[in-house]
Amino acid sequence: MSKSVKAASLALLAGAVLATAAPQVHAQQIATQAAVKTSSKLGLGRPALPEEIKAWDTDVRADGKGLPPGKGTVKQGDALFQERCASCHGEFGEGAGRWPVLAGGAGTLTADRPDKTIGSFWPDLSTAFDYIKRAMPYGNARSLTDDEVYAIVAYLLSMNDIVKDENFELSDKNFTSIKMPNATAFFDDDRETSEKQFWKKDPCMKDCRNAPKVTGRAISVDVTPDSKAGPKVD
Amino acid sequence: MSDKSSADILSRRKFLGAAGVAGAGVALGAKSALAEAAKPDPLITEVQDWNRYLGDGVQKTPYGMPSKFEKNVIRRDVSWLTASPESSVNFTPLHELDGIITPSGLCFERHHSGVAEINPADHRLMINGLVDKPLVFTMDDIKRMPRVNKIYFLECAANSGMEWRGAQLNGCQFTHGMVHNVMYTGVTLKTVLDEAGLKPNAKWLMLEGADAAAMNRSLPVEKALDDCLLAFGMNGEALRPEQGYPLRAVIPGWEGNLWVKWIRRIEAGDQPWQTREETSKYTDLLADGRSRKHTFIMDAKSVVTNPSPQAPLKFKGRNVLSGLAWSGRGTVKRVDVTMDGGRNWQTARIDGPVLEKSLVRFYVDFDWNGQELMIQSRAMDSTGYVQPTKDELRKVRGVNSIYHNNGIQTWLVRASGETENVEIG
């Protein structure tokens, strides 16, 4: 039986039950109506039009899916970056004040204070394109053309020494050939194996340890609100 | 008091003898009403204004607010944490609250481009990608779908993140206040996805917000179909603007960043997108330079909210220790509390609803003799996971993973009753 025939016959059955309208068939009537409901869609919403999908679906995946046609050079990106980005991110992506640093930090991920930038940390170049296009410049998002985003990403590649030539042109054609330095350093959540020891059947309840000593106090750091200075936190 | 009462057990234990902190019973400022009963209390013997004159009429405040005497019960921020208040966070005043439901106006906020102001009549939700039929819904459409009501905690992945290197902020509002727990009203994500019809190769969804950050995250389809919601209500009324009005994602037990607010689009795909919020952010850097990704679940955690640095002990004798526990893996099965820095533990009394992926409230009713205390709480969940110490976490992860710090918190209660955020060794 096709879906629509099935739905129609169920509707007929429901109608017949309603017509009898006897109290003893009430439960059956409810059950039949429920069956109609779960076997068909609610029929809410309307088809999304191609123009609408195009307007909102701007995301770009790591494999390049979603990249729009376009291109931009490091040089073009430099000019755009100085005009649109440098007031917060610095002329070379080094970050002004407390604003995010976009370049540098190579080899610092095992350091005491890692410098996690696009070059030192980000696994995929697509993320830079997707994020800049959807959310930057901060306070004026969605104001860059696709070519401008390509150019700015090319400039960021250059500031991170991932491309060396200032005439380098990034485009939808060569985009996925760029490999990011930290691409292979991510792995899926492994807590259930690497932290297996935290699943303890019977945690200690009595005489569990030696007399504790205070080793650190928040009041000595003194950064609780009203203080303006403090460590940097993402 | 029966012999089995936790208070008696605690007071008999003399747990601090070995800690070498002999509190000689320093007199505290506040005295109980009983102690002052020798002189008649003018609050009783004299007629008070509120007992004589009329108060406000019924329509003075068509939407009520808390008493002016509760003006300290507010969200607070820490200005040095972030470069801009529009991409920032504030904190729920956990030390001022009780029970498990967070009042809507006190639920901590985390935005990436400020609070989007959206007329619900102008809001659209699009489903596209690997679906049989891409669809657009209005809020009216969504409100015609079968509804559910669910209570869940939402914890920011970065809650307690400032504490990885040691005790930094003095107050559970700041160390643990990126969490809230409300009743959501909405529709299951499955209901909405079924309308469009997921294709068999749809393994991941991308959720996207309508705000200026257009925040996007990848969500596995199994989770989406399991227990996720699209909510338009919280605590019985519409979502607050700062919580995603008119529509937000609810991803029970998983890090707050996935709970996309002002949600406008869901795309189905066959792999994750590697968006900024799942690569640059919300990945956990380990000591060896590698990083965990997709660390979705918030592990079992707890904190004593009273006493705490913002809520010191005021009285010797009878006191109520109160706290919160939660787990993204299921229900909280047990909470243990120590007052001697982890040497001896007792099981706290959980009171109120114990729901899956929700806050639970625990208490220890105890007598305090004025000795210094080192208070900790330790949650266990229905999977058998026991909340670890911070040092146990640091051994596995180092100190630079920013997110997912569920380590045991220590409060040092001094003889004066003042309470400090400390680390102990």
XYZ file of C-alpha atoms in Angstrom:
659
model
C 0.000 0.000 0.000
C 1.400 3.413 -0.871
C 1.763 5.971 1.888
C -1.050 8.181 0.634
C -3.488 5.270 0.153
C -2.666 4.047 3.648
C -3.225 7.484 5.118
C -6.528 7.850 3.246
C -7.826 4.464 4.418
C -6.838 5.282 8.009
C -8.681 8.585 7.699
C -11.764 6.746 6.428
C -11.567 4.345 9.329
C -11.294 7.269 11.736
C -14.363 8.818 10.129
C -16.346 5.588 10.490
C -15.408 5.345 14.143
C -16.446 8.950 14.722
C -19.790 8.281 13.043
C -20.637 5.481 15.482
C -19.717 7.826 18.364
C -20.381 5.207 21.034
C -18.532 5.592 24.364
C -17.109 2.058 24.186
C -15.211 2.802 20.968
C -13.695 5.976 22.348
C -10.347 4.383 23.147
C -10.167 2.833 19.702
C -10.925 6.186 18.148
C -8.057 7.840 19.997
C -5.697 5.030 19.048
C -6.680 5.334 15.386
C -6.113 9.081 15.380
C -2.683 8.601 16.974
C -1.801 6.110 14.249
C -2.675 8.658 11.578
C -0.465 11.226 13.264
C 2.664 9.106 13.588
C 2.473 7.599 10.125
C 2.533 10.904 8.299
C 4.449 14.159 8.438
C 2.948 17.154 10.184
C 2.885 19.078 6.937
C 4.360 22.201 8.487
C 6.873 24.522 6.847
C 7.270 25.214 3.157
C 9.982 24.361 0.619
C 13.162 26.440 0.870
C 13.824 28.237 -2.418
C 17.257 27.997 -4.076
C 17.821 31.756 -3.645
C 17.099 31.449 0.072
C 19.454 28.522 0.541
C 22.142 30.390 -1.383
C 21.718 33.467 0.836
C 22.201 31.601 4.114
C 24.217 28.510 3.218
C 27.685 30.080 3.092
C 29.506 27.457 5.132
C 32.741 25.949 3.897
C 33.885 22.500 4.918
C 37.442 21.227 5.397
C 37.277 19.391 2.043
C 36.403 22.662 0.286
C 32.694 21.923 -0.096
C 30.890 25.250 -0.100
C 33.778 27.355 -1.446
C 32.377 30.055 -3.747
C 34.143 30.906 -7.014
C 36.677 33.668 -6.457
C 40.299 34.643 -5.887
C 42.601 37.118 -4.168
C 46.344 37.711 -3.767
C 48.496 38.273 -0.692
C 49.129 41.848 -1.854
C 45.426 42.581 -2.239
C 44.820 40.958 1.115
C 47.477 43.126 2.769
C 45.729 46.318 1.603
C 42.313 45.039 2.713
C 43.650 43.796 6.035
C 45.191 47.169 6.884
C 41.887 48.878 6.092
C 39.387 46.448 7.568
C 41.200 44.299 10.151
C 44.436 45.847 11.461
C 42.825 48.180 14.011
C 42.068 45.117 16.143
C 44.361 42.394 14.815
C 47.499 44.499 14.177
C 49.212 45.193 10.850
C 50.722 41.715 10.693
C 48.001 39.796 12.523
C 49.951 40.142 15.772
C 46.894 41.441 17.662
C 46.338 44.919 19.105
C 45.780 45.132 22.856
C 43.743 42.151 23.996
C 42.333 41.349 20.521
C 43.088 37.952 19.005
C 46.516 37.192 17.546
C 46.139 35.655 14.060
C 49.748 34.953 13.103
C 52.919 33.588 14.682
C 53.272 31.218 17.606
C 54.728 28.371 15.535
C 56.087 25.614 17.760
C 54.627 26.992 21.010
C 51.913 24.389 21.613
C 53.979 22.534 24.206
C 55.256 25.755 25.774
C 54.112 26.943 29.176
C 52.069 29.683 27.478
C 51.049 28.430 24.019
C 50.315 30.951 21.283
C 47.389 29.423 19.396
C 47.039 31.235 16.044
C 45.755 30.312 12.588
C 49.295 29.275 11.630
C 50.319 27.536 14.834
C 47.046 25.841 15.748
C 44.156 25.825 13.253
C 43.886 22.459 11.460
C 41.958 23.589 8.355
C 42.203 26.633 6.123
C 38.480 26.349 5.314
C 37.725 27.498 8.861
C 39.375 30.865 8.222
C 37.323 31.408 5.068
C 34.058 30.285 6.677
C 34.576 32.325 9.827
C 35.779 35.548 8.190
C 32.956 35.445 5.665
C 30.239 34.814 8.280
C 31.436 36.828 11.271
C 34.143 39.374 10.396
C 34.895 42.266 10.585
C 33.622 42.243 14.164
C 30.667 44.648 14.272
C 30.237 44.668 10.469
C 29.869 41.008 9.537
C 28.896 39.835 6.037
C 30.386 43.005 4.505
C 33.274 41.374 2.592
C 32.964 40.020 -0.953
C 34.109 36.483 -1.687
C 37.198 37.807 -3.526
C 38.025 39.984 -0.511
C 37.781 36.981 1.799
C 40.123 34.976 -0.491
C 42.596 37.880 -0.465
C 42.516 38.304 3.318
C 42.971 34.559 3.856
C 45.915 34.672 1.419
C 47.444 37.508 3.472
C 46.982 35.511 6.696
C 48.723 32.540 5.052
C 51.597 34.845 4.217
C 51.777 36.339 7.733
C 51.943 32.783 9.048
C 54.754 31.846 6.608
C 52.565 29.180 5.037
C 52.938 30.875 1.648
C 56.124 32.876 0.941
C 55.307 34.744 -2.284
C 53.435 38.057 -1.975
C 52.082 37.497 -5.475
C 50.503 34.215 -4.389
C 46.849 34.064 -5.399
C 44.413 31.980 -3.386
C 41.296 30.762 -5.214
C 38.597 28.129 -5.059
C 40.822 26.112 -7.448
C 43.970 25.855 -5.283
C 42.373 26.296 -1.845
C 42.393 22.651 -0.732
C 46.038 22.192 -1.757
C 47.127 24.352 1.217
C 48.153 22.211 4.182
C 48.056 23.720 7.655
C 51.057 23.054 9.932
C 48.992 21.697 12.850
C 46.509 19.711 10.733
C 47.364 16.282 12.133
C 47.508 17.186 15.839
C 43.789 16.778 16.621
C 42.077 13.593 17.693
C 38.544 12.683 18.726
C 37.495 12.789 22.375
C 39.104 9.800 24.091
C 38.154 10.509 27.696
C 36.423 7.201 28.176
C 39.720 5.389 27.616
C 42.410 7.927 28.561
C 40.541 8.908 31.733
C 39.150 5.489 32.535
C 40.593 5.739 36.049
C 37.887 8.278 36.930
C 35.262 5.573 36.759
C 35.882 4.289 40.280
C 33.526 1.908 41.976
C 34.260 2.842 45.562
C 35.971 6.170 46.145
C 37.816 6.426 49.471
C 35.665 7.666 52.370
C 37.908 7.424 55.468
C 41.523 8.348 56.220
C 42.084 8.978 52.525
C 45.168 11.162 52.637
C 47.695 13.047 54.746
C 46.925 16.370 56.338
C 46.360 18.816 53.464
C 48.266 22.075 53.153
C 47.134 25.160 51.267
C 49.286 25.483 48.129
C 47.557 28.366 46.360
C 45.059 31.062 47.203
C 42.884 33.173 44.917
C 43.326 36.169 47.221
C 47.064 36.232 46.499
C 46.346 36.437 42.764
C 43.755 39.182 43.463
C 42.040 39.324 40.053
C 38.430 38.900 41.161
C 36.286 41.702 39.641
C 37.093 45.305 40.213
C 40.640 44.478 39.284
C 41.446 45.336 35.649
C 44.572 43.265 35.227
C 44.558 39.547 34.839
C 45.731 36.585 32.860
C 44.521 36.132 29.319
C 41.766 33.599 28.845
C 40.156 32.541 25.545
C 18.669 14.461 66.443
C 18.962 10.794 65.724
C 22.306 9.031 65.993
C 22.272 8.598 62.249
C 22.118 12.320 61.521
C 25.004 13.484 59.387
C 25.483 16.529 61.621
C 26.210 14.451 64.675
C 28.598 12.257 62.775
C 30.417 15.313 61.515
C 30.664 17.086 64.850
C 31.961 13.948 66.534
C 34.595 13.310 63.954
C 37.060 16.017 65.073
C 38.291 16.005 61.543
C 40.551 18.979 61.933
C 42.646 17.799 64.833
C 45.350 16.523 62.535
C 45.253 19.522 60.218
C 46.998 21.527 62.920
C 44.682 24.522 62.680
C 43.428 24.885 66.206
C 40.643 27.429 65.924
C 40.221 28.794 69.435
C 36.617 29.776 68.886
C 36.952 33.359 67.618
C 33.754 35.272 68.329
C 31.756 35.972 65.175
C 29.990 39.286 64.552
C 26.484 37.969 64.138
C 24.597 36.521 67.064
C 21.422 34.559 66.957
C 18.117 36.147 67.937
C 17.978 33.762 70.852
C 21.190 35.186 72.346
C 19.769 38.725 72.301
C 16.367 37.838 73.712
C 17.142 39.414 77.090
C 16.162 42.871 75.715
C 12.789 43.293 73.941
C 13.213 43.510 70.172
C 11.790 46.843 68.859
C 11.053 45.097 65.554
C 8.452 43.247 67.575
C 7.456 45.748 70.249
C 7.123 48.776 67.917
C 4.646 48.903 65.033
C 6.584 48.913 61.763
C 5.698 50.977 58.652
C 4.829 47.884 56.637
C 2.435 46.901 59.389
C 0.632 50.271 59.318
C 0.629 51.814 55.831
C -0.660 50.476 52.548
C 1.753 48.801 50.247
C 1.784 48.909 46.446
C -1.340 48.006 44.500
C -1.585 45.024 42.214
C -0.504 46.677 38.972
C 2.532 48.574 40.329
C 4.821 46.129 38.562
C 3.004 44.306 35.742
C 6.123 42.179 35.393
C 7.493 41.620 38.881
C 11.069 41.975 40.001
C 12.863 40.668 43.101
C 12.741 42.616 46.360
C 15.114 45.584 46.530
C 16.788 43.773 49.394
C 17.966 41.171 46.902
C 19.832 43.688 44.749
C 23.097 41.802 45.152
C 21.639 38.757 43.475
C 22.855 39.590 39.994
C 24.955 38.291 37.137
C 28.501 39.610 37.262
C 31.282 39.712 34.683
C 35.048 39.721 34.892
C 36.185 42.517 32.608
C 39.737 41.277 32.102
C 38.597 37.934 30.694
C 37.752 39.138 27.208
C 38.576 41.952 24.791
C 34.967 42.993 24.183
C 31.754 42.798 26.214
C 29.858 41.625 23.109
C 31.997 38.516 22.818
C 32.144 37.689 26.454
C 30.585 35.940 29.382
C 28.977 36.719 32.699
C 28.263 34.497 35.656
C 25.234 33.101 37.479
C 25.226 34.043 41.207
C 25.183 30.412 42.385
C 25.926 31.375 46.000
C 22.631 33.319 46.205
C 20.408 30.579 44.749
C 18.847 27.387 46.033
C 16.934 24.468 44.605
C 17.747 23.511 41.030
C 15.930 26.018 38.788
C 17.898 29.097 37.778
C 15.723 32.225 37.546
C 15.687 33.291 33.879
C 17.071 36.753 34.583
C 20.081 35.289 36.398
C 21.094 32.672 33.817
C 24.664 33.422 32.775
C 25.168 34.841 29.292
C 27.753 33.977 26.661
C 27.559 35.785 23.333
C 29.989 36.002 20.450
C 28.566 39.150 18.827
C 26.160 40.518 21.407
C 22.452 39.817 21.902
C 20.559 39.641 18.601
C 17.229 41.424 18.801
C 14.784 39.474 16.644
C 11.047 39.950 16.223
C 9.692 36.377 16.242
C 7.506 37.283 13.248
C 10.774 37.898 11.325
C 12.516 34.734 12.453
C 12.987 31.845 10.031
C 14.398 28.357 10.506
C 15.822 26.658 7.423
C 16.633 22.960 7.068
C 18.830 22.135 4.082
C 21.639 19.894 2.876
C 21.223 16.117 2.815
C 17.435 16.153 3.270
C 14.592 14.966 1.042
C 13.009 18.398 1.037
C 14.727 21.611 2.219
C 12.233 23.565 4.312
C 11.642 26.957 5.859
C 9.661 27.262 9.104
C 8.200 30.301 10.809
C 7.856 30.468 14.586
C 4.121 29.891 14.094
C 4.944 26.634 12.273
C 7.179 25.485 15.123
C 4.542 26.302 17.723
C 2.089 24.015 15.902
C 4.362 20.989 16.452
C 4.000 18.564 19.393
C 5.663 20.072 22.460
C 7.905 18.752 25.223
C 9.003 20.191 28.587
C 12.458 19.231 29.880
C 14.809 20.427 32.610
C 18.496 20.441 31.686
C 21.681 22.134 32.811
C 23.626 24.212 30.335
C 27.297 24.530 31.250
C 29.809 26.541 29.270
C 32.761 24.386 28.204
C 34.990 27.071 29.752
C 33.317 26.976 33.180
C 36.172 26.894 35.753
C 38.617 27.360 32.861
C 40.417 30.189 34.647
C 41.268 27.780 37.452
C 43.419 25.314 35.453
C 46.680 26.820 36.710
C 45.538 27.384 40.267
C 43.087 29.285 42.420
C 42.357 32.590 40.720
C 38.870 33.913 41.330
C 37.355 34.258 44.749
C 33.754 33.098 44.543
C 31.756 30.190 43.144
C 29.911 32.704 40.950
C 33.190 33.227 39.091
C 34.720 29.770 39.367
C 31.524 27.797 38.601
C 28.861 30.292 37.490
C 28.865 29.519 33.756
C 26.043 27.082 34.356
C 22.280 27.356 34.561
C 19.372 24.967 34.775
C 15.898 25.770 33.482
C 12.804 24.073 32.155
C 12.707 24.293 28.383
C 9.551 24.165 26.314
C 9.954 23.334 22.671
C 9.870 20.621 20.074
C 12.237 17.723 19.587
C 14.861 18.287 16.941
C 13.722 14.956 15.493
C 10.250 16.376 14.846
C 11.699 19.183 12.753
C 14.199 16.956 10.932
C 11.490 14.399 10.124
C 9.518 17.071 8.313
C 12.435 17.588 5.911
C 13.433 13.908 5.905
C 17.125 13.165 6.559
C 18.867 11.253 3.780
C 20.569 7.995 4.865
C 24.055 9.469 4.382
C 23.307 12.437 6.675
C 25.665 11.820 9.608
C 26.248 15.346 10.896
C 24.202 18.499 11.263
C 25.489 22.044 11.248
C 23.594 24.395 13.547
C 23.858 28.088 12.736
C 22.726 31.189 14.631
C 21.073 34.304 13.234
C 23.232 36.729 15.246
C 26.208 38.656 13.852
C 28.535 35.804 14.822
C 26.320 33.362 12.881
C 27.775 30.830 15.302
C 28.036 27.396 13.724
C 28.797 23.986 15.145
C 28.663 20.400 13.911
C 26.408 17.977 15.780
C 26.318 14.197 15.217
C 22.941 13.064 13.877
C 22.608 10.310 16.539
C 22.678 12.940 19.288
C 20.252 15.172 17.394
C 17.733 12.354 17.088
C 18.276 11.166 20.657
C 17.354 13.995 23.028
C 17.967 17.397 21.425
C 15.315 20.104 21.326
C 14.563 23.377 19.665
C 13.232 25.474 22.533
C 11.160 28.628 22.423
C 10.321 28.690 26.128
C 12.260 28.678 29.374
C 10.800 28.499 32.869
C 7.280 28.793 31.509
C 7.665 31.916 29.360
C 9.432 32.845 26.129
C 13.221 32.558 26.015
C 15.017 35.645 27.209
C 16.688 37.596 24.358
C 20.106 36.818 25.823
C 19.231 33.108 25.792
C 18.365 33.031 22.101
C 14.852 34.469 21.715
C 12.890 33.356 19.805
C 14.514 29.913 19.271
C 17.547 28.033 20.563
C 19.060 24.575 20.391
C 19.054 22.434 23.538
C 21.782 19.761 23.487
C 21.416 17.967 26.858
C 24.605 17.149 28.753
C 26.856 18.642 26.082
C 29.016 21.770 26.228
C 27.082 25.025 26.132
C 28.648 26.255 22.905
C 26.630 23.680 20.946
C 23.349 25.123 22.245
C 23.157 27.533 19.311
C 21.011 30.560 20.123
C 18.798 32.473 17.694
C 19.057 29.305 15.603
C 18.157 29.967 11.978
C 19.541 27.063 9.998
C 20.304 23.372 10.253
C 22.247 21.777 7.423
C 22.634 18.023 7.098
C 25.946 16.649 5.822
C 28.077 13.520 5.802
C 31.001 14.895 7.862
C 31.694 17.641 10.425
C 32.356 21.138 9.118
C 35.440 22.004 11.224
C 34.034 25.401 12.086
C 35.926 27.983 14.116
C 34.086 26.925 17.286
C 35.229 23.304 16.925
C 38.841 23.901 15.816
C 40.280 27.171 17.117
C 37.916 27.095 20.095
C 36.350 24.202 22.022
C 39.315 21.952 21.312
C 41.376 20.937 24.311
C 45.168 21.351 24.059
C 47.079 18.685 25.977
C 50.593 18.894 27.413
C 52.104 17.024 24.435
C 50.889 19.688 21.980
C 48.080 17.579 20.542
C 44.447 18.533 21.020
C 41.239 16.710 21.688
C 38.362 17.714 19.439
C 34.644 17.047 19.754
C 34.846 16.884 23.548
C 31.096 17.317 23.685
C 30.083 15.798 27.034
C 30.303 17.760 30.278
C 31.569 15.315 32.920
C 30.231 14.959 36.464
C 30.925 18.037 38.556
C 29.849 19.676 41.773
C 30.508 22.728 43.892
C 29.600 23.809 47.389
C 27.796 27.115 46.918
C 27.414 27.857 50.643
C 29.719 28.434 52.376
C 31.877 29.931 49.630
C 33.981 33.124 49.323
C 30.928 35.276 48.539
C 28.864 33.533 51.225
C 31.011 33.123 54.361
C 29.900 31.296 57.494
C 28.257 33.726 59.909
C 27.361 31.503 62.812
C 28.955 28.917 64.968
C 26.777 25.969 65.835
C 24.062 24.956 63.384
C 24.776 25.584 59.702
C 23.574 24.435 56.308
C 26.121 23.459 53.706
C 24.492 23.645 50.269
C 25.703 22.812 46.806
C 25.026 21.747 43.240
C 26.032 18.655 41.296
C 25.477 17.666 37.686
C 26.610 15.255 34.980
C 26.289 15.292 31.217
C 26.488 11.497 31.183
C 23.261 10.846 33.082
C 21.946 11.402 36.579
C 23.840 12.319 39.726
C 23.874 9.213 41.931
C 25.695 10.532 44.962
C 27.552 13.550 46.293
C 30.193 13.212 48.995
C 31.401 16.141 51.076
C 34.595 16.527 53.081
C 35.360 19.234 55.611
C 38.972 18.230 56.188
C 40.389 18.583 52.701
C 39.596 15.084 51.495
C 40.813 13.000 54.448
C 37.296 11.905 55.389
C 34.097 12.082 53.420
C 30.410 11.744 54.150
C 27.545 11.361 51.721
C 25.445 14.490 51.407
C 21.646 14.573 51.341
C 20.240 15.248 47.884
C 16.939 17.102 48.047
C 14.572 17.916 45.220
C 14.228 16.345 41.773
C 17.037 14.121 40.507
C 16.746 14.382 36.739
C 18.927 13.283 33.885
C 21.455 15.928 32.769
C 20.069 18.399 35.283
C 21.481 20.120 38.340
C 20.722 18.431 41.651
C 20.798 20.186 45.036
C 22.647 18.671 47.982
C 22.928 19.600 51.650
C 24.931 18.734 54.741
C 23.400 20.016 57.960
C 26.272 20.430 60.392
C 27.547 22.017 63.571
C 30.563 24.298 63.262
C 32.776 24.811 66.279
C 34.780 27.667 64.721
C 37.647 25.515 63.491
C 39.171 26.025 60.077
C 37.536 23.836 57.417
C 38.680 22.655 54.017
C 35.429 21.937 52.236
C 35.124 19.900 49.044
C 32.342 18.076 47.227
C 32.657 15.044 44.926
C 29.904 13.966 42.532
C 29.286 10.448 41.215
C 27.034 9.815 38.231
C 24.938 6.927 36.967
C 27.827 5.651 34.803
C 30.062 5.254 37.875
C 32.199 8.263 36.976
C 33.592 9.969 40.077
C 34.493 13.658 39.899
C 38.314 13.827 39.935
C 40.588 16.248 41.749
C 42.159 19.066 39.753
C 45.560 17.419 40.175
C 44.225 14.146 38.743
C 42.924 16.066 35.713
C 46.184 17.994 35.283
C 48.125 14.725 35.284
C 46.218 13.613 32.171
C 45.736 16.952 30.441
C 48.310 19.508 31.603
C 47.158 23.060 32.318
C 46.434 24.490 28.863
C 43.251 22.751 27.797
C 41.060 25.742 28.839
C 37.813 23.783 28.707
C 36.188 20.929 30.682
C 37.648 21.633 34.116
C 35.421 19.554 36.393
C 38.027 19.175 39.147
C 37.052 19.174 42.805
C 36.862 22.681 44.306
C 38.301 23.466 47.729
C 37.005 26.242 49.986
C 39.069 27.188 53.021
C 36.759 28.378 55.808
C 38.846 30.355 58.261
C 38.112 30.671 61.974
C 36.491 34.054 61.252
C 34.050 32.362 58.883
C 35.651 34.083 55.875
C 35.977 31.636 53.034
C 38.653 31.449 50.336
C 39.202 29.696 47.035
C 42.335 27.619 47.592
C 44.251 24.704 46.189
C 45.614 22.146 48.589
C 48.446 19.662 48.301
